[in-house]
Coordinates of C-alpha atoms in Angstrom, one line a residue:
M1 CA 8.8 9.2 6.2
Q2 CA 11.1 7.8 3.5
Y3 CA 8.9 9.8 1.1
G4 CA 9.7 12.9 3.2
F5 CA 13.3 12.2 3.5
D6 CA 14.0 11.7 -0.2
L7 CA 12.1 14.9 -1.1
A8 CA 14.3 17.3 1.4
A9 CA 17.6 15.3 1.4
V10 CA 17.9 14.7 -2.2
G11 CA 16.7 17.8 -3.4
S12 CA 19.9 19.7 -1.9
L13 CA 22.1 17.4 -3.2
Q14 CA 22.6 19.3 -6.0
A15 CA 23.9 22.3 -4.0
M16 CA 26.7 20.5 -2.3
P17 CA 30.2 20.7 -3.5
G18 CA 31.0 16.9 -3.0
F19 CA 28.4 16.0 -5.6
L20 CA 29.0 18.8 -7.9
K21 CA 32.6 17.6 -8.2
V22 CA 31.3 14.1 -9.2
F23 CA 28.0 15.0 -11.2
G24 CA 29.0 18.7 -12.2
Y25 CA 31.8 20.7 -13.7
P26 CA 34.1 23.4 -12.6
D27 CA 32.7 26.9 -12.7
A28 CA 34.8 29.7 -11.1
S29 CA 31.5 32.0 -11.5
S30 CA 30.1 29.8 -8.8
D31 CA 30.1 30.2 -4.8
T32 CA 31.3 26.3 -4.7
G33 CA 33.2 26.3 -7.5
Y34 CA 31.2 23.9 -9.5
G35 CA 28.1 24.2 -11.7
I36 CA 25.6 21.3 -12.8
D37 CA 24.1 21.0 -16.2
S38 CA 20.2 22.0 -16.1
T39 CA 19.5 18.6 -18.0
V40 CA 21.2 16.7 -15.1
Q41 CA 19.2 18.7 -12.6
Q42 CA 15.8 17.9 -14.7
L43 CA 16.4 14.0 -14.9
I44 CA 17.4 13.7 -11.4
T45 CA 14.4 15.0 -10.5
S46 CA 11.7 14.0 -13.1
L47 CA 13.0 10.6 -13.2
L48 CA 12.3 10.0 -9.7
T49 CA 8.4 11.4 -10.6
L50 CA 8.1 9.2 -13.6
G51 CA 9.2 6.1 -11.5
S52 CA 6.7 6.9 -8.9
F53 CA 4.3 7.6 -11.6
V54 CA 4.7 4.2 -13.3
S55 CA 4.9 1.9 -9.8
S56 CA 1.5 3.9 -8.6
L57 CA -0.1 3.4 -12.1
V58 CA 0.3 -0.5 -12.0
A59 CA 0.0 -0.6 -8.2
G60 CA -3.3 -2.8 -9.0
I61 CA -1.9 -5.4 -11.3
F62 CA 0.7 -6.4 -8.3
S63 CA -1.9 -6.1 -5.7
T64 CA -4.3 -8.3 -7.5
Y65 CA -1.6 -11.3 -6.9
L66 CA 0.7 -9.8 -4.2
G67 CA -1.5 -8.2 -2.0
R68 CA -0.6 -5.2 0.2
R69 CA 2.4 -6.9 2.3
H70 CA 4.0 -8.4 -0.4
A71 CA 3.9 -5.3 -2.6
L72 CA 5.9 -3.3 0.4
W73 CA 8.1 -5.9 0.6
L74 CA 8.9 -5.6 -2.9
A75 CA 9.3 -2.2 -2.7
C76 CA 11.8 -2.1 0.2
I77 CA 14.0 -4.8 -2.2
V78 CA 13.8 -2.3 -4.8
N79 CA 14.7 0.4 -2.6
A80 CA 17.6 -1.1 -1.4
I81 CA 19.1 -1.5 -4.9
A82 CA 18.3 1.9 -6.1
V83 CA 20.1 3.5 -3.3
G84 CA 23.1 0.9 -3.7
I85 CA 23.1 2.1 -7.7
Q86 CA 23.2 5.9 -6.4
I87 CA 26.1 5.5 -4.1
G88 CA 28.3 3.2 -5.5
T89 CA 28.3 5.3 -9.1
T90 CA 30.2 8.1 -10.6
T91 CA 28.3 8.2 -14.1
P92 CA 25.1 10.3 -14.6
G93 CA 23.8 7.8 -16.8
V94 CA 23.8 4.9 -13.9
L95 CA 22.7 7.8 -11.8
Y96 CA 19.3 8.1 -13.6
L97 CA 18.5 4.5 -13.7
G98 CA 19.2 4.3 -9.4
R99 CA 16.6 7.4 -9.2
L100 CA 13.9 5.9 -11.6
L101 CA 14.2 2.4 -9.5
L102 CA 13.8 4.6 -6.4
G103 CA 10.9 6.3 -7.9
F104 CA 9.0 3.1 -8.5
A105 CA 10.0 1.9 -4.7
N106 CA 8.6 5.1 -3.5
G107 CA 5.5 5.0 -5.5
F108 CA 4.8 1.4 -4.1
L109 CA 5.5 2.7 -0.6
V110 CA 3.2 5.3 -0.7
T111 CA 0.3 3.6 -2.5
F112 CA 0.4 0.5 -0.4
S113 CA 1.2 1.8 2.8
N114 CA -2.0 4.2 2.7
I115 CA -3.9 1.5 1.3
Y116 CA -3.3 -1.1 3.9
T117 CA -3.7 1.3 6.7
A118 CA -6.8 2.5 5.8
E119 CA -8.1 -1.0 5.6
V120 CA -7.1 -2.5 8.8
S121 CA -7.7 0.5 11.1
P122 CA -11.1 0.8 12.8
G123 CA -13.6 2.9 11.4
H124 CA -13.7 5.3 14.5
M125 CA -9.9 5.5 14.1
R126 CA -8.8 5.5 10.1
G127 CA -9.1 9.2 9.7
V128 CA -6.0 9.9 12.3
M129 CA -4.2 6.6 11.2
V130 CA -4.2 7.2 7.8
A131 CA -3.4 11.2 8.6
L132 CA 0.1 9.7 9.9
F133 CA 1.4 9.4 6.4
A134 CA 1.2 13.5 6.1
Y135 CA 2.8 13.2 10.0
W136 CA 5.5 10.8 8.9
V137 CA 6.3 12.9 5.6
N138 CA 7.0 15.7 7.7
I139 CA 9.4 13.9 10.4
G140 CA 11.3 12.6 7.3
S141 CA 11.8 16.1 5.4
V142 CA 12.8 17.5 8.7
M143 CA 15.3 14.6 9.3
G144 CA 16.3 15.2 5.5
A145 CA 17.1 18.6 6.1
V146 CA 19.0 18.2 9.1
V147 CA 21.2 15.8 7.6
D148 CA 21.9 17.6 4.6
N149 CA 23.0 20.5 7.1
K150 CA 25.5 18.5 8.6
T151 CA 27.3 16.8 5.6
K152 CA 26.5 20.1 3.2
D153 CA 30.1 21.7 3.8
R154 CA 32.3 18.2 3.1
L155 CA 34.3 18.3 -0.1
D156 CA 34.4 14.4 -0.6
K157 CA 31.9 12.4 -1.4
L158 CA 30.7 11.2 1.8
S159 CA 28.6 14.3 1.8
Y160 CA 25.9 13.2 -0.8
R161 CA 26.5 9.4 0.3
I162 CA 26.0 9.8 3.8
P163 CA 22.3 11.1 3.1
L164 CA 21.9 8.5 0.5
A165 CA 22.6 5.9 2.9
C166 CA 20.2 7.0 5.3
L167 CA 17.5 6.1 2.6
Y168 CA 18.3 2.5 3.8
I169 CA 17.2 3.0 7.4
V170 CA 13.0 3.0 7.1
P171 CA 13.0 0.2 4.3
V172 CA 15.6 -2.3 6.1
L173 CA 13.2 -1.5 9.7
L174 CA 9.9 -2.0 7.2
F175 CA 11.3 -5.1 5.7
A176 CA 11.6 -6.7 9.2
A177 CA 8.4 -5.3 10.7
L178 CA 6.3 -7.0 8.1
F179 CA 7.1 -10.1 9.4
F180 CA 5.2 -9.7 12.4
V181 CA 2.1 -7.6 10.4
P182 CA -1.0 -9.7 9.0
E183 CA -2.3 -9.3 5.6
S184 CA -5.4 -6.9 5.1
P185 CA -8.4 -9.1 6.3
R186 CA -10.2 -7.4 3.5
W187 CA -7.7 -8.3 0.5
L188 CA -7.7 -11.7 1.9
L189 CA -11.5 -12.4 1.8
H190 CA -11.8 -11.0 -1.7
R191 CA -9.2 -13.8 -2.6
G192 CA -11.4 -16.3 -0.9
K193 CA -9.3 -17.1 2.3
E194 CA -11.9 -16.7 4.9
R195 CA -10.1 -18.5 7.5
D196 CA -6.6 -16.3 7.1
A197 CA -8.8 -12.9 6.7
R198 CA -10.6 -14.1 10.2
K199 CA -7.1 -14.7 11.9
A200 CA -5.5 -11.3 10.5
L201 CA -8.5 -9.5 12.1
E202 CA -8.1 -11.1 15.4
Q203 CA -4.3 -10.7 15.5
L204 CA -5.0 -6.7 14.6
R205 CA -7.5 -6.3 17.1
G206 CA -6.0 -8.5 19.8
S207 CA -8.2 -8.1 23.2
S208 CA -9.3 -4.5 22.4
Y209 CA -12.5 -5.6 20.7
A210 CA -13.3 -8.6 22.9
T211 CA -15.6 -6.5 25.2
L212 CA -19.4 -6.7 24.6
L213 CA -21.4 -3.9 23.4
A214 CA -24.6 -3.1 25.4
P215 CA -27.8 -4.8 24.4
S216 CA -30.1 -2.8 22.4
S217 CA -33.2 -1.4 24.5
D218 CA -35.6 -2.6 21.6
S219 CA -37.3 -5.6 21.8
E220 CA -36.1 -8.2 19.3
S221 CA -37.5 -11.5 18.3
D222 CA -35.6 -14.8 19.1
E223 CA -33.9 -14.7 15.9
N224 CA -32.2 -11.7 16.3
G225 CA -30.8 -12.4 19.6
K226 CA -33.6 -13.2 22.2
A227 CA -32.9 -16.6 24.0
G228 CA -35.7 -17.0 26.7
N229 CA -35.2 -14.0 29.0
T230 CA -31.2 -13.2 28.0
T231 CA -30.1 -11.2 25.2
V232 CA -27.1 -12.5 23.2
V233 CA -24.9 -9.4 23.1
P234 CA -21.8 -9.8 20.2
T235 CA -18.4 -8.3 20.7
L236 CA -17.0 -5.3 18.8
L237 CA -14.7 -8.0 16.8
E238 CA -18.1 -10.1 16.0
I239 CA -19.5 -7.3 14.6
E240 CA -16.9 -5.9 12.2
W241 CA -16.0 -9.4 10.8
A242 CA -19.9 -10.1 10.1
E243 CA -19.9 -6.8 8.5
M244 CA -16.6 -7.3 6.7
V245 CA -17.8 -10.6 5.3
K246 CA -21.4 -9.5 4.5
G247 CA -19.8 -6.6 2.6
V248 CA -17.8 -8.5 0.5
Q249 CA -20.5 -10.9 -0.2
E250 CA -22.7 -8.2 -1.5
E251 CA -19.9 -6.7 -3.5
K252 CA -19.0 -10.2 -5.4
R253 CA -22.7 -10.8 -5.8
E254 CA -23.6 -7.4 -7.7
Q255 CA -20.4 -6.7 -9.5
G256 CA -18.9 -9.8 -10.1
S257 CA -15.1 -10.4 -10.9
V258 CA -13.0 -7.5 -10.7
S259 CA -11.3 -5.0 -13.8
A260 CA -9.5 -1.9 -13.9
L261 CA -12.2 -0.6 -15.9
D262 CA -14.5 -0.9 -13.1
M263 CA -13.7 2.2 -11.9
F264 CA -15.4 4.1 -14.7
R265 CA -18.7 2.1 -14.3
G266 CA -22.0 2.8 -12.4
V267 CA -21.6 4.1 -8.9
D268 CA -17.5 3.5 -8.6
L269 CA -17.2 5.8 -11.5
R270 CA -18.7 8.5 -8.7
R271 CA -16.0 7.3 -6.4
T272 CA -13.2 7.5 -8.9
I273 CA -13.9 11.1 -10.0
L274 CA -14.1 12.3 -6.2
C275 CA -10.8 10.1 -5.1
Y276 CA -8.8 11.8 -8.3
C277 CA -10.2 15.6 -7.5
M278 CA -9.2 14.8 -3.9
I279 CA -5.5 14.0 -4.6
G280 CA -5.8 16.8 -7.7
C281 CA -6.6 19.5 -4.6
Q282 CA -3.2 18.6 -3.2
T283 CA -1.6 20.4 -6.3
A284 CA -4.5 22.7 -6.6
S285 CA -3.5 24.5 -3.3
G286 CA -0.1 25.3 -4.2
V287 CA 2.2 23.3 -2.4
W288 CA 4.6 22.1 -4.7
F289 CA 5.1 25.6 -6.1
L290 CA 5.9 27.0 -2.1
I291 CA 8.0 23.8 -1.9
G292 CA 10.1 24.1 -4.8
Y293 CA 10.6 27.6 -4.7
Q294 CA 10.2 29.0 -1.5
T295 CA 14.3 29.3 -0.9
Y296 CA 14.3 31.3 -4.3
F297 CA 11.9 33.9 -3.3
F298 CA 13.5 34.3 0.2
T299 CA 16.8 34.9 -1.7
V300 CA 15.3 37.5 -4.1
A301 CA 13.7 39.5 -1.3
G302 CA 17.1 39.7 0.7
I303 CA 16.2 37.4 3.5
T304 CA 20.0 36.1 4.4
K305 CA 18.8 32.7 6.1
A306 CA 16.6 31.3 3.5
F307 CA 17.9 27.6 4.2
E308 CA 17.0 27.9 7.9
F309 CA 13.8 29.6 7.0
S310 CA 13.0 26.6 4.9
I311 CA 13.5 24.3 7.6
M312 CA 11.7 26.6 10.2
N313 CA 8.4 26.5 7.4
T314 CA 9.0 22.2 7.6
C315 CA 8.4 22.6 11.3
F316 CA 5.7 24.8 10.8
G317 CA 4.2 22.0 9.1
F318 CA 4.7 19.3 10.9
L319 CA 2.8 21.1 14.1
G320 CA 0.3 21.6 11.9
V321 CA -0.2 18.0 10.9
N322 CA -0.6 17.5 14.8
V323 CA -3.2 19.8 15.4
G324 CA -4.8 18.6 11.9
M325 CA -4.7 14.6 13.3
Y326 CA -7.0 16.0 16.5
A327 CA -9.1 18.0 14.6
I328 CA -10.0 15.1 12.4
R329 CA -10.4 13.1 15.2
E330 CA -12.4 15.0 17.6
L331 CA -13.7 18.1 16.1
L332 CA -14.4 18.8 12.7
G333 CA -14.2 15.7 10.4
R334 CA -13.0 15.4 6.7
R335 CA -15.2 17.8 5.0
S336 CA -15.0 20.7 7.2
I337 CA -11.2 20.4 7.6
L338 CA -10.9 20.2 3.8
I339 CA -12.9 23.5 3.5
L340 CA -10.8 25.4 6.3
G341 CA -7.6 24.3 4.5
A342 CA -8.2 25.3 1.5
I343 CA -9.7 28.9 2.4
A344 CA -6.5 29.3 4.4
C345 CA -4.2 28.1 1.4
G346 CA -6.2 30.5 -0.7
L347 CA -5.8 33.4 1.7
C348 CA -1.9 32.8 2.3
Q349 CA -1.2 32.6 -1.6
L350 CA -3.2 35.8 -2.1
A351 CA -1.4 37.7 0.5
S352 CA 2.0 36.8 -0.8
A353 CA 1.1 37.7 -4.1
I354 CA -0.3 41.3 -3.0
A355 CA 3.1 41.9 -1.1
A356 CA 4.8 41.3 -4.3
T357 CA 2.9 43.6 -6.3
V358 CA 3.2 46.3 -3.9
S359 CA 6.7 45.8 -3.3
P360 CA 8.6 43.4 -5.4
A361 CA 12.3 42.1 -4.2
S362 CA 12.0 44.2 -0.9
L363 CA 12.6 43.4 2.3
P364 CA 9.2 43.9 4.0
T365 CA 8.1 41.7 1.2
G366 CA 10.6 39.0 1.8
Q367 CA 9.4 39.0 5.4
T368 CA 5.6 38.8 4.4
L369 CA 6.7 35.8 2.1
V370 CA 8.5 34.1 5.3
A371 CA 5.1 34.7 7.7
F372 CA 2.6 33.6 4.9
T373 CA 4.4 30.6 3.9
A374 CA 4.8 29.3 7.4
L375 CA 1.3 30.0 7.8
F376 CA 0.5 27.9 4.4
M377 CA 2.5 24.9 5.3
F378 CA 0.5 24.7 8.8
F379 CA -2.7 24.9 7.3
Y380 CA -1.8 22.6 4.3
N381 CA -0.3 19.9 6.5
G382 CA -2.9 20.5 9.1
C383 CA -6.0 20.5 6.8
V384 CA -5.6 19.3 3.1
G385 CA -2.3 17.2 3.7
A386 CA -3.6 15.4 6.6
A387 CA -7.0 14.5 5.4
S388 CA -6.1 14.0 1.8
Y389 CA -4.9 10.6 2.1
P390 CA -7.7 9.2 4.4
V391 CA -10.4 11.0 2.4
A392 CA -9.0 9.2 -1.0
T393 CA -8.8 5.8 0.5
E394 CA -12.4 5.8 2.1
L395 CA -13.8 7.1 -1.0
V396 CA -13.4 4.1 -3.4
S397 CA -14.4 0.1 -2.8
S398 CA -12.3 -2.6 -1.2
R399 CA -12.2 -4.5 -4.3
L400 CA -11.0 -1.5 -6.4
R401 CA -8.8 0.4 -3.7
A402 CA -5.4 -0.2 -5.1
W403 CA -6.5 0.2 -8.7
T404 CA -8.4 3.6 -7.8
V405 CA -5.6 5.1 -5.0
G406 CA -2.9 3.7 -7.4
T407 CA -3.9 5.5 -10.2
A408 CA -5.0 8.8 -8.3
T409 CA -1.1 8.9 -6.9
S410 CA -0.2 8.5 -10.3
L411 CA -2.2 11.8 -11.3
G412 CA -0.8 13.6 -8.1
Y413 CA 2.6 12.7 -9.3
L414 CA 2.0 13.6 -13.1
L415 CA 0.2 17.3 -11.7
A416 CA 3.6 17.6 -9.5
W417 CA 5.7 17.1 -12.4
L418 CA 3.4 19.8 -14.3
V419 CA 3.6 22.5 -11.5
N420 CA 7.8 21.9 -11.5
F421 CA 7.7 21.9 -14.9
C422 CA 5.7 25.3 -15.7
T423 CA 6.6 27.4 -12.7
P424 CA 9.7 28.7 -14.1
Y425 CA 8.1 30.2 -17.3
F426 CA 5.9 32.1 -14.4
I427 CA 8.4 33.5 -12.3
N428 CA 11.5 33.7 -14.1
P429 CA 12.5 37.1 -15.3
E430 CA 13.8 35.9 -18.5
H431 CA 10.0 34.8 -19.0
L432 CA 6.5 36.4 -17.7
N433 CA 8.6 37.8 -14.7
W434 CA 5.8 37.2 -12.1
G435 CA 7.8 36.2 -9.3
A436 CA 5.5 35.4 -5.9
R437 CA 2.3 37.2 -7.7
Y438 CA 2.2 33.6 -9.4
G439 CA 0.1 33.4 -6.2
Y440 CA -2.8 35.0 -7.7
I441 CA -3.2 31.4 -9.8
W442 CA -3.0 29.3 -6.8
F443 CA -5.3 31.6 -5.0
A444 CA -8.0 30.9 -7.5
S445 CA -7.5 27.1 -7.8
N446 CA -8.0 27.3 -3.8
V447 CA -11.5 29.1 -4.3
L448 CA -12.4 26.1 -6.6
C449 CA -11.3 23.5 -4.1
V450 CA -13.4 25.2 -1.5
G451 CA -16.3 25.1 -3.9
F452 CA -15.5 21.1 -4.7
F453 CA -15.5 20.3 -1.1
Y454 CA -18.7 22.1 0.0
F455 CA -20.8 21.1 -2.8
N456 CA -19.4 17.4 -3.4
M457 CA -17.2 15.9 -0.8
P458 CA -19.2 13.7 1.7
E459 CA -18.5 13.5 5.4
M460 CA -17.5 9.9 6.1
K461 CA -16.3 10.0 10.0
G462 CA -16.9 7.2 12.2
R463 CA -18.1 5.2 9.3
S464 CA -16.9 1.4 8.2
L465 CA -15.5 1.3 4.7
E466 CA -18.6 -1.4 4.0
E467 CA -21.2 1.1 5.3
L468 CA -19.4 3.5 2.6
D469 CA -20.0 1.0 0.2
E470 CA -23.8 1.0 0.9
I471 CA -24.3 4.7 1.0
F472 CA -22.6 5.4 -2.4
A473 CA -24.7 2.5 -4.0
A474 CA -27.6 4.1 -2.5
R475 CA -26.4 7.1 -4.7
V476 CA -26.8 9.2 -1.2
P477 CA -26.0 13.3 -2.2
A478 CA -23.0 14.4 -0.2
R479 CA -24.8 16.5 2.1
K480 CA -26.9 13.9 3.5
F481 CA -24.0 11.5 4.2
R482 CA -24.0 12.3 7.9
E483 CA -27.4 11.6 8.8
Y484 CA -28.3 8.2 6.3
R485 CA -28.4 5.3 8.5
T486 CA -27.2 1.9 7.2
V487 CA -28.6 -1.3 6.9
I488 CA -25.4 -3.5 7.2
R489 CA -24.3 -2.4 10.5
E490 CA -27.5 -3.7 12.4
T491 CA -27.6 -6.8 9.7
A492 CA -23.9 -7.6 10.7
R493 CA -25.1 -7.5 14.3
I494 CA -27.7 -9.9 13.8
D495 CA -25.5 -12.3 11.7
A496 CA -22.6 -12.1 14.6
V497 CA -25.6 -13.1 17.1
S498 CA -27.2 -16.0 15.2
A499 CA -23.7 -17.2 14.3
K500 CA -22.6 -17.5 18.0
G501 CA -25.6 -18.3 20.3
V502 CA -26.3 -18.4 23.7
G503 CA -23.6 -21.0 24.5
W504 CA -21.0 -18.4 23.6
L505 CA -22.5 -15.6 25.5
R506 CA -22.4 -18.0 28.8
E507 CA -18.6 -18.7 28.1
T508 CA -18.0 -14.9 27.6

């Protein structure tokens, strides 16, 4: 929510008279009576991206010593300092410092919220729970646009200080809530804190995982759960705990100590490449091109309510996230929904480019752009946006998750900056003057994404993180993931039964 609010709210500050009075200059030719230097504009945007890039890049170092929860606390503290600097200053140089620090906080919030959620979610719910990232980004974007719309006509400093002050809300609530949230059990196990990890898992699962699994119809030996005529049946919690412990032990025995360079060795190299490509496909969809320049195209094509249509498209994106989360959980799984999303995003980009080719800068073209941009936001947020972070966090091993997801997130910020930097040279009249025909390039990149998802992306729906470790270690091809039967699930069941015995069954 913090990330989405910042994208929507701060991006519009540069059109507010109250903000331009302080950080711009008088300009009689402008509708607001003020202008802003292009260097100031670039630094306000790029320094936030730079801060996010740096913090995501070093996330693995912090995670090694701090864990997921303390890293989020640190992000909340840095966020509070950064927002205070931006609210209090009237000097561009100090404003730049605030933007850089805010970017650092945002990078930690994005990286560690996704890592934590992926690690503590039950396997059958992980896709939906990590997809809540996209859900709350859209809610934050809607709220940011609404706040800006309410304050944009003010002529005093409160016009931009009110939206900035709203950036305190989420971190303050998160800072307090983290006192009631346990650390990631998987991180604790990797640090050798088995008792704390068990306590954290019990707190996370509560009584919902105390139910008994149905006994297997297969005959088993005494050591596998038979005691006289009674079959010992472990609870879901015991199964998950035994599986988690066994997975961590296997990793430590096979891989030894953790190094950042392990991301590029052995079976982890494949997982790292898949994770990087998944985050790269977000940018390859063309989403940053439309987010940054849709209002510009609407205005050029004669659409008089460009700002309102931009809010409408954000709402379409929010609707898409809701549909996408249901589809991930109940219908399609990860791989199919990613393929569908890339196809739909590519066709929307192609339709907009064709309209701009046939009749540039006309009202029908503007109406076409509005329609297909809305469809793009629906399918991007419902498919690629909803599934990308669940997939990226599942793809990598637990011991390297902070390193791999952190550096992948940094790559995402770098690609977003690259798109924002290069797009003006393609669309502006004084350069290539492609306008919305730039969509041809994004259609082609979406076609490449479809090929990547089809041939290389495995289906991981319903698998535990430890099962995925076993499947990748076995070097199973992407198309055979779904039918592969893992050993760790059955051995974890046996271990859970052996640890508890008949007396535990009778008590239960």
